[in-house]
Tab-separated table of C-alpha atoms and ligand atoms in Angstrom:
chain	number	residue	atom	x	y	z
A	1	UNK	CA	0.000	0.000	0.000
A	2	UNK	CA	1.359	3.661	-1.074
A	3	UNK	CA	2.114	5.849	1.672
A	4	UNK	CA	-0.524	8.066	0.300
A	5	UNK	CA	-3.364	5.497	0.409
A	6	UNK	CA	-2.002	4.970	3.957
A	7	UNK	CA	-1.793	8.550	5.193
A	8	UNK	CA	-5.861	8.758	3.658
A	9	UNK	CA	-6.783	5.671	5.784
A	10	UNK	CA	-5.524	6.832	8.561
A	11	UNK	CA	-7.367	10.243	8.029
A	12	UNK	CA	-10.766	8.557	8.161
A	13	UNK	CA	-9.619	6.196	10.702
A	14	UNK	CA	-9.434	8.703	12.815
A	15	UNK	CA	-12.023	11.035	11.784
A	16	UNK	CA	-14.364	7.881	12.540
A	17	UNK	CA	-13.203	7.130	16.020
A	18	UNK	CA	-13.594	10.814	17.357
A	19	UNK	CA	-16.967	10.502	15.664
A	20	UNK	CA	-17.416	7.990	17.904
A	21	UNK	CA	-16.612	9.815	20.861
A	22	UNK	CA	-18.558	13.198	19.957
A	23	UNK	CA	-21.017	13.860	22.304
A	24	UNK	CA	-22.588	16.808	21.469
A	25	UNK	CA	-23.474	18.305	17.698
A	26	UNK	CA	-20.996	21.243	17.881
A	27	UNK	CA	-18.092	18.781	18.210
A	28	UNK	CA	-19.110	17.157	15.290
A	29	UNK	CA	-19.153	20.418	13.799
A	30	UNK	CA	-15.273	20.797	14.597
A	31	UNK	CA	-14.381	17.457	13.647
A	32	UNK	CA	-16.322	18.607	10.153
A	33	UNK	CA	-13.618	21.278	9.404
A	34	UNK	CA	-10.562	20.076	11.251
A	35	UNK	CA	-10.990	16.922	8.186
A	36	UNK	CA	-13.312	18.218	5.878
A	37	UNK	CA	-12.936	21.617	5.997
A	38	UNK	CA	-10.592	23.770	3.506
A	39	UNK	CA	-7.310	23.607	5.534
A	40	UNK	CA	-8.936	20.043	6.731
A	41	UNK	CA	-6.255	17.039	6.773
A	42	UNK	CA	-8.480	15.038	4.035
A	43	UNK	CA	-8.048	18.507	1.866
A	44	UNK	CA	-4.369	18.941	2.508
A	45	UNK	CA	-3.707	15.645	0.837
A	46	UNK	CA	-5.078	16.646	-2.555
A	47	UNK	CA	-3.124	20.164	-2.316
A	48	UNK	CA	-0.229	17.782	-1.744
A	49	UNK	CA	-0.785	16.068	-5.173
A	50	UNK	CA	2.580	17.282	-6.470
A	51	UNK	CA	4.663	14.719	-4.071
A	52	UNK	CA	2.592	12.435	-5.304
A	53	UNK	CA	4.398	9.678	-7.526
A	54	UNK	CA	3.255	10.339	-11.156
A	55	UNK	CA	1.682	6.606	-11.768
A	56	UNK	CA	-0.103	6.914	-8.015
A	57	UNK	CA	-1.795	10.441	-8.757
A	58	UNK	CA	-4.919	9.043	-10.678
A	59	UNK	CA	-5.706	6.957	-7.357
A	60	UNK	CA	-5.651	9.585	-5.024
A	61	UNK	CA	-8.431	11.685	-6.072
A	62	UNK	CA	-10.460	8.182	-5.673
A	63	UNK	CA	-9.001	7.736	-2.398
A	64	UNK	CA	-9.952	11.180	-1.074
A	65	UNK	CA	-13.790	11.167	-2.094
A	66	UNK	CA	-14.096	7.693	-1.068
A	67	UNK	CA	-13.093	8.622	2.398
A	68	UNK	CA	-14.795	11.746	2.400
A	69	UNK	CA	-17.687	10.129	1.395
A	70	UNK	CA	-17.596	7.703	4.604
A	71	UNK	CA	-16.853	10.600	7.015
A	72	UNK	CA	-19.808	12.578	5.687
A	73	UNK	CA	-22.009	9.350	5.928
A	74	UNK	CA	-20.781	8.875	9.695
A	75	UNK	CA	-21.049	12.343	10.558
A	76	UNK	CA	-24.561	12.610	9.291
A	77	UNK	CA	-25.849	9.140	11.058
A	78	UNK	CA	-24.150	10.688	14.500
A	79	UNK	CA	-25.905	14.019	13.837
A	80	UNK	CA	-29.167	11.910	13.680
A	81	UNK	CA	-27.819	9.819	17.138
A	82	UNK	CA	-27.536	12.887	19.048
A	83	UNK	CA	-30.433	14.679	17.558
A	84	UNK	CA	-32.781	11.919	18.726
A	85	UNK	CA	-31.481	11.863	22.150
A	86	UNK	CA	-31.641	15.271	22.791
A	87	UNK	CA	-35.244	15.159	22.057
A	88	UNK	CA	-35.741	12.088	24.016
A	89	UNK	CA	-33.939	13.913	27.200
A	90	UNK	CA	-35.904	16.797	27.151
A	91	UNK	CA	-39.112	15.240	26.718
A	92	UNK	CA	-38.341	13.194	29.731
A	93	UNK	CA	-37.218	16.447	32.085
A	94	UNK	CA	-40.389	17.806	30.422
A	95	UNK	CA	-42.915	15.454	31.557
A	96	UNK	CA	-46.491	17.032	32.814
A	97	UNK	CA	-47.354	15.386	35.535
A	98	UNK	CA	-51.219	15.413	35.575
A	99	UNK	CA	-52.250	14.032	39.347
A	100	UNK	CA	-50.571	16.910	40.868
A	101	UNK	CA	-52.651	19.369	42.274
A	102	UNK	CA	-53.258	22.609	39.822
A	103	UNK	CA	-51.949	25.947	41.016
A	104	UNK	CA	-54.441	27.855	42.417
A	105	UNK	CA	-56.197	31.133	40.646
A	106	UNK	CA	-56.505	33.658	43.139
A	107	UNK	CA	-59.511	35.417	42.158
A	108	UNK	CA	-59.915	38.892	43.461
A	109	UNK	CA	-63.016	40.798	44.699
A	110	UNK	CA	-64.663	43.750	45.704
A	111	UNK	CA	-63.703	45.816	48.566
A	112	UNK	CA	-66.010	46.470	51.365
A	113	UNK	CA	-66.324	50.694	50.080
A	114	UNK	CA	-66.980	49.635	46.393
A	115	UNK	CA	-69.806	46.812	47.814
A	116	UNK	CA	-71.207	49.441	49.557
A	117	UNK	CA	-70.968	51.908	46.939
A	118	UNK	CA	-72.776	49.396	44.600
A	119	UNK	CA	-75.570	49.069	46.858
A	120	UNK	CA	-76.019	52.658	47.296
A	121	UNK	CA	-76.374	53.113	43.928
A	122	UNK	CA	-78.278	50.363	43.156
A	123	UNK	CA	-81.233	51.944	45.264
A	124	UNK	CA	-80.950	55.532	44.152
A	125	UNK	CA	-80.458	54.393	40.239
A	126	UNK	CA	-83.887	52.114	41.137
A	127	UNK	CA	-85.664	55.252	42.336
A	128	UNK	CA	-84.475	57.082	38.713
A	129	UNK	CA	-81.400	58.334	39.697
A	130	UNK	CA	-78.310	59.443	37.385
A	131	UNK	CA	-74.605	58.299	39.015
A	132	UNK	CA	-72.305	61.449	37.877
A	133	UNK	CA	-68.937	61.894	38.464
A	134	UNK	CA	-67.245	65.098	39.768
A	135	UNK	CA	-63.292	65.974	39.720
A	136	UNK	CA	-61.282	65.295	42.605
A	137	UNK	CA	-59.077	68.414	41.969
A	138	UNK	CA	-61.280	71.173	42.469
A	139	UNK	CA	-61.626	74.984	42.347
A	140	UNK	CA	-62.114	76.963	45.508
A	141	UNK	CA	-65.001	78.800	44.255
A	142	UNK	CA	-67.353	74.936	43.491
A	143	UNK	CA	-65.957	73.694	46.646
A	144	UNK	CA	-67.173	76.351	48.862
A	145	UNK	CA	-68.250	79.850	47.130
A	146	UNK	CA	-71.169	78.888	45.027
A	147	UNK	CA	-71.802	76.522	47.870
A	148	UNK	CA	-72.651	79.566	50.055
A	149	UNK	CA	-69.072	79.660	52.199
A	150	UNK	CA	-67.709	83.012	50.860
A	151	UNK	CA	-63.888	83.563	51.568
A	152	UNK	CA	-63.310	83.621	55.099
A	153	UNK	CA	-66.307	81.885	56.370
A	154	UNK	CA	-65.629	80.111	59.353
A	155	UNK	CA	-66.970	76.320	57.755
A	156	UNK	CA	-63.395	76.748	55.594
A	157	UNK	CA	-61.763	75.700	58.553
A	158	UNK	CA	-63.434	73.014	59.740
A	159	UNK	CA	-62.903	71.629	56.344
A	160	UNK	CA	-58.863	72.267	55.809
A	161	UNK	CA	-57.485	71.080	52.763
A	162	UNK	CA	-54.352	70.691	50.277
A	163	UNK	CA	-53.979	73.925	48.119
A	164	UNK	CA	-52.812	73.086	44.727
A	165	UNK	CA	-52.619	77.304	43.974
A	166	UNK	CA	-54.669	79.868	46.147
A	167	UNK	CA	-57.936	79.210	44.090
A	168	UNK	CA	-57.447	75.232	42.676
A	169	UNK	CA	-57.462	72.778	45.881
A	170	UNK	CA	-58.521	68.910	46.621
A	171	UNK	CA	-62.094	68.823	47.094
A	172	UNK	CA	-63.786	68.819	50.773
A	173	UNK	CA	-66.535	67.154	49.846
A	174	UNK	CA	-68.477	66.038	46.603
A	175	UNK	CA	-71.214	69.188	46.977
A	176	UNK	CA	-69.248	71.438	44.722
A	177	UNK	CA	-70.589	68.655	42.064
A	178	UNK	CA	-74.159	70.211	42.694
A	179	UNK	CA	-73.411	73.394	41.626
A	180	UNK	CA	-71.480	72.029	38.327
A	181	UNK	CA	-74.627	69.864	37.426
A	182	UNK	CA	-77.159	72.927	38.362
A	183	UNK	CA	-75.059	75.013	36.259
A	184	UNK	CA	-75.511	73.015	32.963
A	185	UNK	CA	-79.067	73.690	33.705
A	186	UNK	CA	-80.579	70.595	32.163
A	187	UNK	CA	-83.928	70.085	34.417
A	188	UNK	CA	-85.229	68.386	36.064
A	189	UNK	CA	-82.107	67.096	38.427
A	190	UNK	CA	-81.868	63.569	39.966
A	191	UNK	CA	-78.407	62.516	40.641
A	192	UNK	CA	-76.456	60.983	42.682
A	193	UNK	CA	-72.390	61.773	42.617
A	194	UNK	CA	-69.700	59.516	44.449
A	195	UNK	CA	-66.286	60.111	44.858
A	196	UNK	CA	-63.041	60.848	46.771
A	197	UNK	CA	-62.421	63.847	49.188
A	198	UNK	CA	-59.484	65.282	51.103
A	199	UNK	CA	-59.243	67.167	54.250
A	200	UNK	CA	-56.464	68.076	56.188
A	201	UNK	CA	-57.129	65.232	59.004
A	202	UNK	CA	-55.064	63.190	61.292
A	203	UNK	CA	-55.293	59.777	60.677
A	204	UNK	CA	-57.357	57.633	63.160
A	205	UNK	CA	-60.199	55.099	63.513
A	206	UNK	CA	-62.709	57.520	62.438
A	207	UNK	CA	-60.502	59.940	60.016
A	208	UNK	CA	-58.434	59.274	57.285
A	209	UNK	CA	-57.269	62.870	54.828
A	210	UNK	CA	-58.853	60.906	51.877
A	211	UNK	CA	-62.189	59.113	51.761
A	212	UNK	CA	-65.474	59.053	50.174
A	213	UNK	CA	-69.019	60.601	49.913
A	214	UNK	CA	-72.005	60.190	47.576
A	215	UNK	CA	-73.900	63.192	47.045
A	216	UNK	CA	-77.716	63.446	45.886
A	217	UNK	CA	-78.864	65.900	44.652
A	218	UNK	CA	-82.662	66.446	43.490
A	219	UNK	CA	-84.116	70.186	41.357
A	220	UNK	CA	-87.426	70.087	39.980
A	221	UNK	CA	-90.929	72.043	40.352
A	222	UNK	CA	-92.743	71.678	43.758
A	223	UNK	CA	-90.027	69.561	45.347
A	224	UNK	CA	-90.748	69.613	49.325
A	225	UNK	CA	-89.194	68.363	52.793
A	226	UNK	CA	-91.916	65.670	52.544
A	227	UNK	CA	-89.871	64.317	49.275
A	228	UNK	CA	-86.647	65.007	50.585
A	229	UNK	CA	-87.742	62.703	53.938
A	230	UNK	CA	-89.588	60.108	52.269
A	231	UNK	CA	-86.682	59.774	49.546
A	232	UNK	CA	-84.026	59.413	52.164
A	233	UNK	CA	-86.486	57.163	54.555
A	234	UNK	CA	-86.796	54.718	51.540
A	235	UNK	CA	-83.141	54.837	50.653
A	236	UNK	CA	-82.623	53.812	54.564
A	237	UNK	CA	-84.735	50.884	54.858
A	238	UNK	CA	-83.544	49.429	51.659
A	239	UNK	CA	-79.849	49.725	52.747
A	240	UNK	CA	-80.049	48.482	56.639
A	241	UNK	CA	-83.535	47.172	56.454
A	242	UNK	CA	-87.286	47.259	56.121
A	243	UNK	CA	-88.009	47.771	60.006
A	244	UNK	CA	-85.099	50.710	59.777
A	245	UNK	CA	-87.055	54.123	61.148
A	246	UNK	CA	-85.417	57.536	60.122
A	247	UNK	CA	-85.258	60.753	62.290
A	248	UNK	CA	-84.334	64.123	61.269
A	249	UNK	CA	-82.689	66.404	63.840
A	250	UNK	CA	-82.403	69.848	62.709
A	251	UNK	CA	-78.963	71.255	61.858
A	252	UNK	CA	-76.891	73.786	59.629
A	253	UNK	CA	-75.239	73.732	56.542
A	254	UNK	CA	-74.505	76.555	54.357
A	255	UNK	CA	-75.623	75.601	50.953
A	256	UNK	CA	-79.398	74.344	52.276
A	257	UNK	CA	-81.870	75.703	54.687
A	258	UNK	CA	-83.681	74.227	56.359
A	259	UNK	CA	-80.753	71.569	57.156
A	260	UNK	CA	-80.822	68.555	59.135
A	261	UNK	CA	-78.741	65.649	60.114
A	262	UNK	CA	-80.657	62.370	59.509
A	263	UNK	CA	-80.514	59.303	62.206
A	264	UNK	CA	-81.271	55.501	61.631
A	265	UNK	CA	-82.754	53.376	64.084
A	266	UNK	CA	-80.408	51.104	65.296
A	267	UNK	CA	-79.634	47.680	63.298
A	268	UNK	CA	-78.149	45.949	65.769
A	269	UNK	CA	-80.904	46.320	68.890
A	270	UNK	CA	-83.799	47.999	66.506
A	271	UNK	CA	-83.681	51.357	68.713
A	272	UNK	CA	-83.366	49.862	72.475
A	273	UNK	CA	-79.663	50.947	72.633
A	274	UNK	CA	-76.482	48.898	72.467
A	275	UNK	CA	-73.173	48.921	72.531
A	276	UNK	CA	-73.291	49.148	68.995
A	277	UNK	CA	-75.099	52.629	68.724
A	278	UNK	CA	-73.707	53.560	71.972
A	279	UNK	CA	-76.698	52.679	74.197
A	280	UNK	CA	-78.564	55.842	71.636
A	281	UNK	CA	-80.852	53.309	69.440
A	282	UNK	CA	-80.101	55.690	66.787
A	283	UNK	CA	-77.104	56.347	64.135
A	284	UNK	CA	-76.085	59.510	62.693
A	285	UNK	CA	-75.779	59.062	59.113
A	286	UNK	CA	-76.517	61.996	56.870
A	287	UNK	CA	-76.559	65.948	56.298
A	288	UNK	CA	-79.236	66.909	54.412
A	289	UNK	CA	-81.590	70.023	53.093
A	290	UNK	CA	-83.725	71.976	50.919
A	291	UNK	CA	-81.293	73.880	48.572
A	292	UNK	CA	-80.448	77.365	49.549
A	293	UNK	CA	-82.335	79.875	47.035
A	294	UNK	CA	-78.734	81.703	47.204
A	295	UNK	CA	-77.020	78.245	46.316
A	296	UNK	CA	-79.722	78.048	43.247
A	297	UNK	CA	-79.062	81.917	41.983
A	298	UNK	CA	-75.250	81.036	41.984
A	299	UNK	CA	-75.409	78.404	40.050
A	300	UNK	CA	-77.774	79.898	37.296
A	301	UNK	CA	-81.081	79.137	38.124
A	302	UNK	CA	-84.592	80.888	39.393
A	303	UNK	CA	-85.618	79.981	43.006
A	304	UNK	CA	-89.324	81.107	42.277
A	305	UNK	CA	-89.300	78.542	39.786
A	306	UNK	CA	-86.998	75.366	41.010
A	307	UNK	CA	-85.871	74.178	44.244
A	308	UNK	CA	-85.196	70.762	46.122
A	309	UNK	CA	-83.102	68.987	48.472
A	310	UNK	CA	-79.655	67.548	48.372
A	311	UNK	CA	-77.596	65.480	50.841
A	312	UNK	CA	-74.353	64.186	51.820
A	313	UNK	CA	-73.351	60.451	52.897
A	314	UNK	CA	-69.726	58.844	54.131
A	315	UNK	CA	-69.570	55.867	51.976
A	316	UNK	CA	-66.622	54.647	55.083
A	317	UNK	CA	-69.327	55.105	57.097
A	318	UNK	CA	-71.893	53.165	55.339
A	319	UNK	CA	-68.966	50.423	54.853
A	320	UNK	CA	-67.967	50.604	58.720
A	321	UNK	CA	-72.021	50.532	59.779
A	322	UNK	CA	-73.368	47.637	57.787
A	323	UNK	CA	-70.070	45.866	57.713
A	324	UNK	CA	-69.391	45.992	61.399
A	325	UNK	CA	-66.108	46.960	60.995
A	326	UNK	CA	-64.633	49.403	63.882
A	327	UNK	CA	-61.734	51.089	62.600
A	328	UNK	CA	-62.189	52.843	59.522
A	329	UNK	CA	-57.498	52.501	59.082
A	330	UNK	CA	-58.638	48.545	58.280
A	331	UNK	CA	-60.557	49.920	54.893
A	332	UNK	CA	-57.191	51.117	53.855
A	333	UNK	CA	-54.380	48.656	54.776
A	334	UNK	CA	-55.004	46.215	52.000
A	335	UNK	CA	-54.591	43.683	54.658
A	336	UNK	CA	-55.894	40.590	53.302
A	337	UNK	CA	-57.044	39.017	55.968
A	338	UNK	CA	-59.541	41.541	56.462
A	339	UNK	CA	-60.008	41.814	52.570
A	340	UNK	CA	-61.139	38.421	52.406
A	341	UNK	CA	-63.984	38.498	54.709
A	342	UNK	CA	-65.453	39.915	51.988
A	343	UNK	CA	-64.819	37.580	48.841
B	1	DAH	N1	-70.925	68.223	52.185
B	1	DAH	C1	-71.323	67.996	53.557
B	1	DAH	C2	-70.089	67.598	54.365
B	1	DAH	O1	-69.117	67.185	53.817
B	1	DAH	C3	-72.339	66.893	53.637
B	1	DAH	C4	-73.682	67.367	53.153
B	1	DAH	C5	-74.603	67.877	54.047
B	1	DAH	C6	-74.005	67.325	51.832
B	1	DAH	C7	-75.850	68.325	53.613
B	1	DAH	C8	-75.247	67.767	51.379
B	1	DAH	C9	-76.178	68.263	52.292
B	1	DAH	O2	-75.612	67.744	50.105
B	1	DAH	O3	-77.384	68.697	51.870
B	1	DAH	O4	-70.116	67.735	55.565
């Protein structure tokens, strides 16, 4: 045997015995050019045709694709090998297993203010109500002026708030929405509006700087204290109860007159008194009123000609009441076990 024919044999000898040993497709790949490849050992021999014995040279071409055609062949069948048990290995570390338990969805729910929003609403839309929305940030002159608390009325203090400029501030309360609905002057009136206020309070079981009220307002022809009592006595009986009796206690508030605060028999004892109402068998639970003629003339329209009531409920209060829940801070926390209690 030539040396040449030699030197080839031992090419793909060896080419086929670190086939062998290739474990993973990009060794394969290097074996590929270290042989194969342009300055490959297989390749070399042809460039070194020229010391080459003249009668050999026809051979060695033969010789060359013969071997590279058994290296390919190999290299191709390992490429397959390795392929295959790749797959085979992940589909193993892969495998579903279906009798575990399945991860659990955590479904949300409600907080205790938005269920107790929903109710409200739910009544007042049932009795014809609109549900209208009011900005949080708020100009002076809504929040109190045209609400009948001129500039340095005493009822600004009581109701301290963030200043945004001297005349733009975070809202009080959600009564400056009554004078934006009056003054688009579509009548008749019947709406309700919910939202977020701010005041300048310390935080504690009964005061937080940011909470909620729902306003109602009504403005039509002939609208009397009768309406005004027998709207809010309906409204209370459907929220805590058909047995719930109302009382009205007179009291002031700038933008209506006459003004009261309404009670609710107590829930808990029906009126005997409890710890729960504080041994009074009644709850204080909204301001209310007939809407101040001045409040009306602000805000565009004719007291000879319209009038009606409006009033003013703590949704936290509503929450904290029918809820049972005696610190208002727990509304707040996002602590889940209290959150739950309600899914
Ligand atoms: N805005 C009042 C407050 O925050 C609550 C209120 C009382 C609203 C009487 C009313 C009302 O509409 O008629 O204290």
């Amino acid at each position: 045997m030539s040396e040449t024919e030699n030197k080839v044999r031992e090419i793909e000898e060896k080419a086929a015995e670190e086939i062998g040993r290739a474990d993973a497709m990009e060794r394969l790949n290097e074996i590929r050019v270290a042989v194969l490849g342009k300055k490959g050992t297989l390749t070399q021999v042809l460039k070194g045709m020229k010391d080459v014995p003249k009668e050999e040279r026809p051979m060695v071409g033969k010789w060359v694709n013969d071997a590279r055609a058994h290296i390919e062949a190999r290299l191709e069948e390992t490429k397959a090998r390795l392929e295959a048990e790749r797959l085979n290995a992940r589909l193993a570390s892969e495998t579903i297993d279906v009798t575990l338990p399945a991860k659990k969805q955590k479904m949300g729910h409600r907080h205790p203010n938005t269920i107790a929003l929903e109710e409200v609403e739910r009544i007042f839309v049932g009795m014809g109500y609109e549900v209208i929305e009011g900005p949080e940030i708020e100009y002076d002159e809504y929040n109190f002026t045209k609400l009948n608390i001129p500039a340095n009325h005493p009822a600004k203090d009581e109701q301290d708030t963030f200043y945004i400029t001297d005349d733009i501030l975070l809202r009080t309360q959600t009564s400056p929405v009554q004078a934006r609905i009056m003054e688009q002057g579509k009548l008749p009136i019947r709406m309700i509006s919910p939202g977020r206020v701010f005041r300048a309070d310390e935080v504690d079981a009964t005061h937080s700087p940011s909470f909620h009220q729902i306003e109602g307002l009504v403005i039509d022809k002939d609208i009397t204290f009768a309406d005004l009592k027998g709207t809010l006595d309906v409204f209370a009986k459907e929220l805590f109860g058909p047995d719930t009796k109302t009382k009205f206690r007179p009291h002031h508030f700038p933008f209506t007159e006459p003004s009261a605060e309404m009670d609710v028999s107590c829930f808990k004892c029906g009126g005997k008194g409890c710890r729960f109402c504080k041994g009074e068998g009644w709850i204080e639970i909204l301001g209310c009123g007939m809407v101040h003629p001045h409040v009306l003339e602000m805000c565009g329209l004719d007291p000879e000609e319209y009038g009606g009531f409006a009033f003013g409920v703590g949704l936290e209060r509503i929450a904290l009441l029918k809820y049972e829940i005696d610190d208002m801070r727990l509304l707040y926390e996002n602590d889940i076990r209290f959150l739950n209690q309600f899914s």
